[in-house]
Amino acid sequence: MSTAWTSRYAARTKGLTSSAIRDLLKVIQKPGMISFAGGLPAPDVFPAQRFAEACHKVLTENASQALQYGATEGYEPLRELIANNMARYGIKARIENVLITSGSQQALDLIGKLFINAGDHVLVEAPTYLGALQAFNVYGAEYLAVPSDENGLRTDLLEAPLRSGPKFMYVLPNFQNPAGTTLSEGRRHELVLLADRYGIPIVEDDPYGQLRYEGEHLPSLVVLDRENLRRDNGYSIGNVIYLSTFSKTLAPGLRLGWIVAPPEVIGKLAQLKQGADLHTSTFTQFVAYEVARDGFLDSHVKLIRQVYRERRDVMLQALQEFFPPVVTWTHPQGGLFLWVTLPRGVDIEAVFRTALEQNVAFVPGTSFYAHDGRRNEGRADDDCEGCRHMRLNFSNATPEQIREGVRRLAAAVKAHLSQSIVRLELKL
Ligand SMILES: Cc1ncc(COP(=O)(O)O)c(C=O)c1O
């Protein structure tokens, strides 16, 4: 008798869906497709030669350790390199504050596992990172979704949801995924003070902070938390857990990220990580350390900034040239994405299908809302915010492809805009 697997799935798997983006990645493999859909780095800037040399060095000089099981917290020299690197951005973590994870995505999963009981509320931005929603959904999270604008999370709308006692806030201050916006300095201070006043911790997800193309670096929440609140005993206490990754600065295929937290939280997360994968690949950590050391990471980040700044500018220029004036978009100061807003009444899923026919892909905004973009704090129930947005990635396509892709996308958008105007007129 064959097993009825589906009847045996645990209750927490109910309602789980595959990531819209990972599904999309399959469709966009099609030849001739120009994709603004994924969050993929440019493969032409992967430092392949440096990786080849690092692999050779690790295997000839240190194979007995690099191919062995390792500590759950991670390879010490790599944790130290990360701590030193973060210190330059004001984040003064000690090695015992750093846990290496299998990408930031695992960090999000471990955080969900540590903090979320089914039915607990997590405060998120609207829109927010889809992968975080996916990670937290498994643990039965409910959401308080607070709108953001061009200056990031609307801190003026935070008090009521904070008073209702969410387990934590999940915030992306730098070059947000998906909106490309940056939380202003004033709002950063406000957020940290509110977190302290209401006793609600913050999970600060920062994969893009180093990829700034214009303007000054703004202090991380984890830094402000320490400074504003005069926490003088380092990261043994604090309201902020900070996450980052090598995915956008070295290569996402490494699957290497990290968590900065007080040591007792790191200890608990390490116990949970043991149940998941014992530790992140030792070999990968050794190789990443060899690649990143002696200032290579810094010089490589400089190169990436140049390449992506140019691509961002080409996309902004093409949007200006090809899109009709009723369409608006964000001007990201860094990161990989910008966020396009279409007039109300446009069917974004229909635009998406037309765009695919024209061989250009993006991610419809609906994917990035905790409640399908329909039930956010301060918005009416029938107001589907996500329905009129597109997330566009500018790191992966070449400048020529970006221009051509935006031209195709503009044609798809214009076709639907004229249809929705006809629909509106018929209604009137
Ligand atoms: C905001 C955010 N957090 C986490 C991740 C996951 O990154 P990683 O590749 O380190 O798992 C991403 C990836 O795009 C991201 O955009």
Tab-separated table of C-alpha atoms and ligand atoms in Angstrom:
chain	number	residue	atom	x	y	z
A	1	MET	CA	0.000	0.000	0.000
A	2	SER	CA	1.467	3.354	-0.934
A	3	THR	CA	1.702	6.095	1.693
A	4	ALA	CA	-0.642	9.085	1.510
A	5	TRP	CA	2.097	11.563	2.171
A	6	THR	CA	-0.053	14.671	2.035
A	7	SER	CA	-2.283	13.512	4.896
A	8	ARG	CA	0.823	13.207	7.040
A	9	TYR	CA	2.221	16.706	6.515
A	10	ALA	CA	2.495	18.700	9.756
A	11	ALA	CA	-0.100	21.407	10.382
A	12	ARG	CA	2.561	24.132	9.980
A	13	THR	CA	2.921	23.268	6.295
A	14	LYS	CA	-0.711	24.249	5.594
A	15	GLY	CA	-0.889	27.234	3.282
A	16	LEU	CA	2.811	27.102	2.440
A	17	THR	CA	3.484	28.102	-1.128
A	18	SER	CA	6.649	28.133	-3.151
A	19	SER	CA	8.295	31.556	-3.450
A	20	ALA	CA	6.788	33.450	-6.381
A	21	ILE	CA	10.300	34.563	-7.234
A	22	ARG	CA	11.898	31.144	-7.222
A	23	ASP	CA	9.055	29.964	-9.481
A	24	LEU	CA	9.648	32.934	-11.729
A	25	LEU	CA	13.320	32.128	-11.997
A	26	LYS	CA	12.283	28.965	-13.867
A	27	VAL	CA	10.189	30.886	-16.436
A	28	ILE	CA	12.862	33.472	-17.078
A	29	GLN	CA	15.481	30.934	-18.139
A	30	LYS	CA	13.827	31.191	-21.587
A	31	PRO	CA	16.254	32.381	-24.320
A	32	GLY	CA	15.925	36.088	-25.192
A	33	MET	CA	14.268	36.922	-21.868
A	34	ILE	CA	15.557	40.050	-20.141
A	35	SER	CA	14.989	39.599	-16.450
A	36	PHE	CA	14.569	42.326	-13.857
A	37	ALA	CA	12.911	39.717	-11.632
A	38	GLY	CA	15.457	38.002	-9.369
A	39	GLY	CA	17.833	39.657	-6.942
A	40	LEU	CA	20.790	38.146	-8.716
A	41	PRO	CA	24.214	39.783	-8.609
A	42	ALA	CA	26.031	40.297	-11.919
A	43	PRO	CA	27.926	37.070	-12.704
A	44	ASP	CA	30.609	39.086	-14.524
A	45	VAL	CA	31.775	40.525	-11.189
A	46	PHE	CA	32.151	37.205	-9.389
A	47	PRO	CA	35.843	37.074	-8.388
A	48	ALA	CA	36.293	33.603	-9.899
A	49	GLN	CA	40.091	33.741	-10.162
A	50	ARG	CA	40.465	34.746	-6.505
A	51	PHE	CA	38.114	31.855	-5.582
A	52	ALA	CA	40.219	29.404	-7.618
A	53	GLU	CA	43.386	30.513	-5.812
A	54	ALA	CA	41.662	30.386	-2.427
A	55	CYS	CA	40.338	26.845	-3.040
A	56	HIS	CA	43.806	25.710	-4.061
A	57	LYS	CA	45.394	27.270	-0.976
A	58	VAL	CA	42.803	25.841	1.420
A	59	LEU	CA	43.111	22.343	-0.054
A	60	THR	CA	46.899	22.277	-0.203
A	61	GLU	CA	47.563	23.949	3.158
A	62	ASN	CA	44.577	23.198	5.359
A	63	ALA	CA	42.525	20.315	3.947
A	64	SER	CA	42.443	18.377	7.217
A	65	GLN	CA	40.518	21.194	8.926
A	66	ALA	CA	38.643	22.575	5.931
A	67	LEU	CA	37.102	19.225	5.011
A	68	GLN	CA	36.276	18.320	8.627
A	69	TYR	CA	33.218	19.054	10.792
A	70	GLY	CA	33.535	22.436	12.462
A	71	ALA	CA	32.124	24.554	15.295
A	72	THR	CA	28.429	25.490	14.998
A	73	GLU	CA	29.199	29.182	15.586
A	74	GLY	CA	31.521	29.195	12.573
A	75	TYR	CA	35.197	29.399	11.595
A	76	GLU	CA	36.873	31.759	14.075
A	77	PRO	CA	39.106	33.688	11.648
A	78	LEU	CA	36.059	34.363	9.454
A	79	ARG	CA	34.003	35.540	12.447
A	80	GLU	CA	36.882	37.826	13.377
A	81	LEU	CA	37.185	39.171	9.825
A	82	ILE	CA	33.432	39.903	9.848
A	83	ALA	CA	33.675	41.626	13.242
A	84	ASN	CA	36.599	43.777	12.012
A	85	ASN	CA	34.774	44.631	8.806
A	86	MET	CA	31.622	45.662	10.655
A	87	ALA	CA	33.660	47.790	13.089
A	88	ARG	CA	34.413	50.115	10.178
A	89	TYR	CA	30.680	50.808	9.961
A	90	GLY	CA	30.525	51.447	13.695
A	91	ILE	CA	29.222	47.988	14.628
A	92	LYS	CA	31.563	46.978	17.440
A	93	ALA	CA	30.767	43.290	17.767
A	94	ARG	CA	33.038	40.778	19.452
A	95	ILE	CA	33.590	37.343	18.033
A	96	GLU	CA	31.148	35.811	20.560
A	97	ASN	CA	28.434	38.074	19.107
A	98	VAL	CA	28.783	36.554	15.621
A	99	LEU	CA	27.112	33.354	14.392
A	100	ILE	CA	27.837	32.229	10.833
A	101	THR	CA	24.731	31.021	9.007
A	102	SER	CA	24.003	29.338	5.686
A	103	GLY	CA	23.017	32.646	4.095
A	104	SER	CA	20.899	35.321	5.775
A	105	GLN	CA	17.928	33.221	4.772
A	106	GLN	CA	18.910	30.636	7.381
A	107	ALA	CA	19.329	33.466	9.888
A	108	LEU	CA	15.696	34.441	9.269
A	109	ASP	CA	14.570	30.847	9.710
A	110	LEU	CA	16.519	30.460	12.976
A	111	ILE	CA	15.084	33.729	14.266
A	112	GLY	CA	11.581	32.498	13.436
A	113	LYS	CA	12.317	29.220	15.204
A	114	LEU	CA	13.674	30.990	18.298
A	115	PHE	CA	11.023	33.666	18.763
A	116	ILE	CA	7.745	32.867	17.001
A	117	ASN	CA	4.979	30.817	18.572
A	118	ALA	CA	2.004	30.152	16.281
A	119	GLY	CA	-0.225	33.237	16.365
A	120	ASP	CA	2.535	35.637	17.507
A	121	HIS	CA	2.630	38.945	15.665
A	122	VAL	CA	5.693	40.203	13.838
A	123	LEU	CA	5.759	43.862	12.819
A	124	VAL	CA	6.918	44.219	9.216
A	125	GLU	CA	7.190	46.977	6.656
A	126	ALA	CA	4.661	47.094	3.832
A	127	PRO	CA	6.150	46.067	1.462
A	128	THR	CA	8.830	43.776	2.889
A	129	TYR	CA	11.256	41.011	1.917
A	130	LEU	CA	9.294	38.034	0.654
A	131	GLY	CA	11.851	35.501	1.952
A	132	ALA	CA	11.362	36.735	5.522
A	133	LEU	CA	7.602	36.244	5.249
A	134	GLN	CA	8.236	32.741	3.927
A	135	ALA	CA	10.600	31.953	6.804
A	136	PHE	CA	8.279	33.326	9.499
A	137	ASN	CA	5.077	31.846	7.999
A	138	VAL	CA	6.299	28.320	8.797
A	139	TYR	CA	6.202	29.166	12.497
A	140	GLY	CA	2.636	30.464	12.287
A	141	ALA	CA	3.499	34.182	12.377
A	142	GLU	CA	0.754	36.768	12.066
A	143	TYR	CA	1.719	40.234	10.889
A	144	LEU	CA	1.307	43.872	11.742
A	145	ALA	CA	2.221	45.551	8.471
A	146	VAL	CA	3.167	49.224	8.687
A	147	PRO	CA	3.388	51.292	5.476
A	148	SER	CA	6.612	52.811	4.277
A	149	ASP	CA	7.281	55.757	1.978
A	150	GLU	CA	10.347	57.146	0.189
A	151	ASN	CA	12.058	57.568	3.598
A	152	GLY	CA	11.382	53.997	4.681
A	153	LEU	CA	9.159	52.698	7.472
A	154	ARG	CA	6.563	55.269	8.639
A	155	THR	CA	7.680	55.599	12.255
A	156	ASP	CA	4.786	58.031	12.857
A	157	LEU	CA	2.409	55.053	12.482
A	158	LEU	CA	4.298	52.734	14.828
A	159	GLU	CA	2.983	53.460	18.289
A	160	ALA	CA	-0.417	51.747	18.018
A	161	PRO	CA	0.966	48.496	16.550
A	162	LEU	CA	3.849	48.534	19.064
A	163	ARG	CA	1.384	48.932	21.917
A	164	SER	CA	-0.328	45.728	20.792
A	165	GLY	CA	2.896	43.874	21.629
A	166	PRO	CA	4.447	42.223	18.547
A	167	LYS	CA	7.218	39.685	19.265
A	168	PHE	CA	9.690	41.753	17.263
A	169	MET	CA	9.982	44.178	14.355
A	170	TYR	CA	11.639	43.079	11.122
A	171	VAL	CA	13.182	46.095	9.388
A	172	LEU	CA	15.380	46.702	6.313
A	173	PRO	CA	16.881	50.177	6.742
A	174	ASN	CA	19.247	50.223	3.724
A	175	PHE	CA	18.113	50.125	0.067
A	176	GLN	CA	15.122	48.074	1.017
A	177	ASN	CA	14.073	44.916	-0.791
A	178	PRO	CA	11.751	45.424	-2.631
A	179	ALA	CA	11.288	49.231	-2.546
A	180	GLY	CA	14.919	50.381	-2.833
A	181	THR	CA	14.233	53.040	-0.175
A	182	THR	CA	16.479	54.028	2.743
A	183	LEU	CA	15.249	54.709	6.254
A	184	SER	CA	16.098	58.347	7.042
A	185	GLU	CA	18.457	59.122	9.906
A	186	GLY	CA	15.722	60.834	11.903
A	187	ARG	CA	13.452	57.804	11.604
A	188	ARG	CA	16.312	55.491	12.627
A	189	HIS	CA	16.663	57.380	15.912
A	190	GLU	CA	12.916	57.362	16.410
A	191	LEU	CA	12.631	53.652	15.710
A	192	VAL	CA	15.335	52.713	18.193
A	193	LEU	CA	13.764	54.921	20.880
A	194	LEU	CA	10.294	53.475	20.236
A	195	ALA	CA	11.684	49.935	20.368
A	196	ASP	CA	13.158	50.733	23.756
A	197	ARG	CA	10.071	52.513	25.067
A	198	TYR	CA	7.768	49.607	24.199
A	199	GLY	CA	10.318	46.855	24.876
A	200	ILE	CA	9.960	45.424	21.343
A	201	PRO	CA	13.212	44.136	19.812
A	202	ILE	CA	14.283	44.832	16.248
A	203	VAL	CA	15.661	42.378	13.691
A	204	GLU	CA	17.710	44.543	11.313
A	205	ASP	CA	18.327	42.840	7.970
A	206	ASP	CA	21.164	44.509	6.073
A	207	PRO	CA	22.399	42.592	3.016
A	208	TYR	CA	22.931	45.752	0.939
A	209	GLY	CA	24.410	48.307	3.383
A	210	GLN	CA	27.863	48.245	1.767
A	211	LEU	CA	26.440	48.774	-1.719
A	212	ARG	CA	25.844	52.522	-1.506
A	213	TYR	CA	26.178	54.493	-4.769
A	214	GLU	CA	25.519	58.013	-3.507
A	215	GLY	CA	25.120	59.917	-0.242
A	216	GLU	CA	26.636	59.262	3.152
A	217	HIS	CA	26.516	56.023	5.097
A	218	LEU	CA	23.766	56.154	7.733
A	219	PRO	CA	24.289	54.516	11.130
A	220	SER	CA	22.785	51.055	11.591
A	221	LEU	CA	20.003	50.540	14.108
A	222	VAL	CA	22.285	48.247	16.088
A	223	VAL	CA	24.776	51.135	16.426
A	224	LEU	CA	22.120	53.708	17.360
A	225	ASP	CA	20.627	51.329	19.882
A	226	ARG	CA	23.968	51.214	21.644
A	227	GLU	CA	24.752	54.918	21.331
A	228	ASN	CA	21.327	56.416	22.017
A	229	LEU	CA	20.642	54.193	24.914
A	230	ARG	CA	24.187	54.385	26.300
A	231	ARG	CA	24.651	50.669	26.367
A	232	ASP	CA	28.252	50.710	27.438
A	233	ASN	CA	28.760	47.013	27.934
A	234	GLY	CA	28.970	46.213	24.236
A	235	TYR	CA	26.588	43.725	22.705
A	236	SER	CA	25.962	41.659	25.824
A	237	ILE	CA	22.601	43.469	25.938
A	238	GLY	CA	20.648	45.357	23.327
A	239	ASN	CA	17.347	45.593	21.474
A	240	VAL	CA	18.685	44.852	17.990
A	241	ILE	CA	19.702	41.655	16.237
A	242	TYR	CA	21.634	42.457	13.064
A	243	LEU	CA	21.912	40.249	9.946
A	244	SER	CA	24.126	40.459	6.910
A	245	THR	CA	25.583	38.255	4.192
A	246	PHE	CA	28.349	37.722	1.641
A	247	SER	CA	25.710	36.991	-1.027
A	248	LYS	CA	25.796	40.440	-2.606
A	249	THR	CA	29.443	41.326	-1.946
A	250	LEU	CA	31.166	38.029	-2.890
A	251	ALA	CA	28.737	35.437	-4.279
A	252	PRO	CA	25.295	34.106	-3.297
A	253	GLY	CA	26.344	30.550	-4.184
A	254	LEU	CA	28.585	30.570	-1.104
A	255	ARG	CA	25.480	30.577	1.105
A	256	LEU	CA	27.287	32.505	3.829
A	257	GLY	CA	25.642	34.998	6.120
A	258	TRP	CA	25.872	36.005	9.770
A	259	ILE	CA	23.911	37.133	12.812
A	260	VAL	CA	25.114	39.672	15.385
A	261	ALA	CA	23.362	39.330	18.735
A	262	PRO	CA	24.010	39.230	22.477
A	263	PRO	CA	25.993	36.074	23.382
A	264	GLU	CA	23.091	34.294	25.121
A	265	VAL	CA	20.943	34.743	21.987
A	266	ILE	CA	23.829	33.486	19.831
A	267	GLY	CA	24.079	30.437	22.118
A	268	LYS	CA	20.389	29.633	21.719
A	269	LEU	CA	20.481	30.194	17.951
A	270	ALA	CA	23.512	27.888	17.752
A	271	GLN	CA	21.533	25.135	19.494
A	272	LEU	CA	18.763	25.522	16.903
A	273	LYS	CA	21.305	25.574	14.094
A	274	GLN	CA	22.734	22.273	15.316
A	275	GLY	CA	19.330	20.715	14.670
A	276	ALA	CA	19.240	22.230	11.185
A	277	ASP	CA	22.709	21.611	9.736
A	278	LEU	CA	25.278	21.215	12.589
A	279	HIS	CA	27.242	24.091	11.067
A	280	THR	CA	27.680	26.009	7.838
A	281	SER	CA	30.041	24.334	5.348
A	282	THR	CA	33.560	24.442	6.796
A	283	PHE	CA	35.146	24.369	3.359
A	284	THR	CA	33.076	27.331	2.164
A	285	GLN	CA	33.969	29.332	5.266
A	286	PHE	CA	37.692	28.649	4.813
A	287	VAL	CA	37.516	29.637	1.163
A	288	ALA	CA	35.494	32.793	1.873
A	289	TYR	CA	38.048	33.791	4.505
A	290	GLU	CA	40.926	33.341	2.040
A	291	VAL	CA	39.031	35.310	-0.613
A	292	ALA	CA	37.994	38.190	1.648
A	293	ARG	CA	41.236	38.660	3.618
A	294	ASP	CA	44.022	41.219	3.126
A	295	GLY	CA	41.674	43.955	1.937
A	296	PHE	CA	40.292	42.043	-1.062
A	297	LEU	CA	36.687	42.328	0.114
A	298	ASP	CA	36.960	46.128	0.299
A	299	SER	CA	38.460	46.528	-3.139
A	300	HIS	CA	35.912	44.120	-4.604
A	301	VAL	CA	33.014	46.008	-3.021
A	302	LYS	CA	34.374	49.187	-4.637
A	303	LEU	CA	34.254	47.493	-8.031
A	304	ILE	CA	30.714	46.227	-7.468
A	305	ARG	CA	29.566	49.692	-6.444
A	306	GLN	CA	30.886	51.118	-9.718
A	307	VAL	CA	29.236	48.455	-11.876
A	308	TYR	CA	25.868	48.609	-10.121
A	309	ARG	CA	25.818	52.396	-9.924
A	310	GLU	CA	26.157	52.516	-13.702
A	311	ARG	CA	23.344	49.958	-14.140
A	312	ARG	CA	21.081	51.827	-11.740
A	313	ASP	CA	21.677	55.038	-13.668
A	314	VAL	CA	20.979	53.358	-17.012
A	315	MET	CA	17.697	52.017	-15.617
A	316	LEU	CA	16.668	55.381	-14.160
A	317	GLN	CA	17.482	57.084	-17.454
A	318	ALA	CA	15.549	54.493	-19.493
A	319	LEU	CA	12.506	54.741	-17.199
A	320	GLN	CA	12.554	58.498	-17.689
A	321	GLU	CA	12.798	58.097	-21.433
A	322	PHE	CA	10.272	55.312	-22.087
A	323	PHE	CA	7.660	55.404	-19.301
A	324	PRO	CA	4.633	57.728	-19.390
A	325	PRO	CA	4.560	60.527	-16.773
A	326	VAL	CA	1.732	58.893	-14.737
A	327	VAL	CA	4.183	56.174	-13.693
A	328	THR	CA	6.613	56.912	-10.844
A	329	TRP	CA	9.567	55.059	-9.301
A	330	THR	CA	11.967	55.244	-6.376
A	331	HIS	CA	15.542	56.520	-6.690
A	332	PRO	CA	17.590	53.968	-4.718
A	333	GLN	CA	20.837	55.257	-3.198
A	334	GLY	CA	22.205	51.729	-3.270
A	335	GLY	CA	21.272	48.045	-3.360
A	336	LEU	CA	19.790	46.111	-6.248
A	337	PHE	CA	16.171	47.207	-6.697
A	338	LEU	CA	13.844	49.986	-7.590
A	339	TRP	CA	10.086	50.101	-7.143
A	340	VAL	CA	7.738	51.308	-9.822
A	341	THR	CA	4.261	52.633	-9.032
A	342	LEU	CA	1.511	52.516	-11.672
A	343	PRO	CA	-1.786	54.410	-11.475
A	344	ARG	CA	-4.632	52.769	-9.536
A	345	GLY	CA	-6.799	50.394	-11.520
A	346	VAL	CA	-4.014	48.746	-13.505
A	347	ASP	CA	-4.024	44.950	-13.274
A	348	ILE	CA	-0.399	44.204	-12.429
A	349	GLU	CA	-0.756	40.468	-13.031
A	350	ALA	CA	-2.005	41.228	-16.565
A	351	VAL	CA	0.917	43.619	-17.138
A	352	PHE	CA	3.181	40.851	-15.935
A	353	ARG	CA	1.765	38.328	-18.439
A	354	THR	CA	2.116	40.817	-21.311
A	355	ALA	CA	5.664	41.611	-20.229
A	356	LEU	CA	6.577	37.905	-20.300
A	357	GLU	CA	5.172	37.669	-23.843
A	358	GLN	CA	7.473	40.588	-24.718
A	359	ASN	CA	10.394	38.691	-23.136
A	360	VAL	CA	10.900	40.913	-20.139
A	361	ALA	CA	10.285	39.914	-16.514
A	362	PHE	CA	9.772	41.712	-13.183
A	363	VAL	CA	8.195	40.745	-9.875
A	364	PRO	CA	4.624	41.991	-9.291
A	365	GLY	CA	4.345	44.014	-6.077
A	366	THR	CA	1.691	41.737	-4.589
A	367	SER	CA	4.415	39.229	-3.627
A	368	PHE	CA	5.893	41.561	-1.010
A	369	TYR	CA	2.990	42.192	1.308
A	370	ALA	CA	2.199	40.254	4.452
A	371	HIS	CA	-1.509	40.424	3.623
A	372	ASP	CA	-1.474	40.455	-0.187
A	373	GLY	CA	-1.170	44.223	0.136
A	374	ARG	CA	-4.729	44.505	1.345
A	375	ARG	CA	-4.741	44.923	5.125
A	376	ASN	CA	-1.977	47.232	6.249
A	377	GLU	CA	-2.041	49.542	9.241
A	378	GLY	CA	-3.605	52.845	8.305
A	379	ARG	CA	-5.049	51.642	4.997
A	380	ALA	CA	-8.523	50.613	3.967
A	381	ASP	CA	-9.225	46.884	3.623
A	382	ASP	CA	-10.012	47.085	-0.078
A	383	ASP	CA	-6.894	49.102	-0.886
A	384	CYS	CA	-4.597	46.655	-2.672
A	385	GLU	CA	-1.282	48.496	-2.482
A	386	GLY	CA	0.761	45.701	-4.002
A	387	CYS	CA	-1.465	45.544	-7.060
A	388	ARG	CA	0.102	48.579	-8.700
A	389	HIS	CA	3.795	48.023	-8.101
A	390	MET	CA	6.654	46.313	-9.892
A	391	ARG	CA	10.012	45.448	-8.377
A	392	LEU	CA	12.820	45.903	-10.874
A	393	ASN	CA	16.317	44.536	-10.318
A	394	PHE	CA	19.155	46.408	-11.997
A	395	SER	CA	22.227	44.390	-10.985
A	396	ASN	CA	21.914	41.326	-13.182
A	397	ALA	CA	21.222	42.547	-16.725
A	398	THR	CA	23.889	44.389	-18.731
A	399	PRO	CA	23.380	48.124	-19.447
A	400	GLU	CA	22.302	47.309	-23.041
A	401	GLN	CA	19.798	44.731	-21.809
A	402	ILE	CA	18.496	47.169	-19.204
A	403	ARG	CA	17.680	49.794	-21.862
A	404	GLU	CA	16.028	47.267	-24.140
A	405	GLY	CA	14.157	45.598	-21.244
A	406	VAL	CA	12.762	48.917	-19.977
A	407	ARG	CA	11.657	49.772	-23.525
A	408	ARG	CA	9.742	46.467	-23.761
A	409	LEU	CA	8.295	46.920	-20.287
A	410	ALA	CA	7.118	50.433	-21.109
A	411	ALA	CA	5.253	49.070	-24.144
A	412	ALA	CA	3.515	46.449	-21.957
A	413	VAL	CA	2.622	49.070	-19.324
A	414	LYS	CA	1.303	51.529	-21.912
A	415	ALA	CA	-0.953	48.865	-23.461
A	416	HIS	CA	-2.531	48.171	-20.065
A	417	LEU	CA	-2.758	51.828	-19.098
A	418	SER	CA	-4.866	52.572	-22.163
A	419	GLN	CA	-7.080	49.552	-21.378
A	420	SER	CA	-7.601	50.651	-17.769
A	421	ILE	CA	-8.451	54.192	-18.916
A	422	VAL	CA	-11.071	52.698	-21.253
A	423	ARG	CA	-12.451	50.654	-18.302
A	424	LEU	CA	-12.559	53.737	-16.104
A	425	GLU	CA	-14.361	55.727	-18.792
A	426	LEU	CA	-16.918	52.942	-19.254
A	427	LYS	CA	-17.598	53.030	-15.497
A	428	LEU	CA	-18.111	56.777	-15.565
B	1	LIG	C1	16.526	41.525	2.517
B	1	LIG	C2	17.131	40.189	2.291
B	1	LIG	N1	17.379	39.396	3.339
B	1	LIG	C3	17.932	38.189	3.186
B	1	LIG	C4	18.255	37.714	1.942
B	1	LIG	C5	18.843	36.339	1.813
B	1	LIG	O1	20.177	36.415	1.528
B	1	LIG	P1	21.146	35.163	1.526
B	1	LIG	O2	21.547	34.943	0.116
B	1	LIG	O3	22.290	35.588	2.396
B	1	LIG	O4	20.417	34.007	2.114
B	1	LIG	C6	18.034	38.509	0.806
B	1	LIG	C7	18.344	38.011	-0.532
B	1	LIG	O5	18.040	38.579	-1.531
B	1	LIG	C8	17.453	39.781	1.004
B	1	LIG	O6	17.190	40.601	-0.018
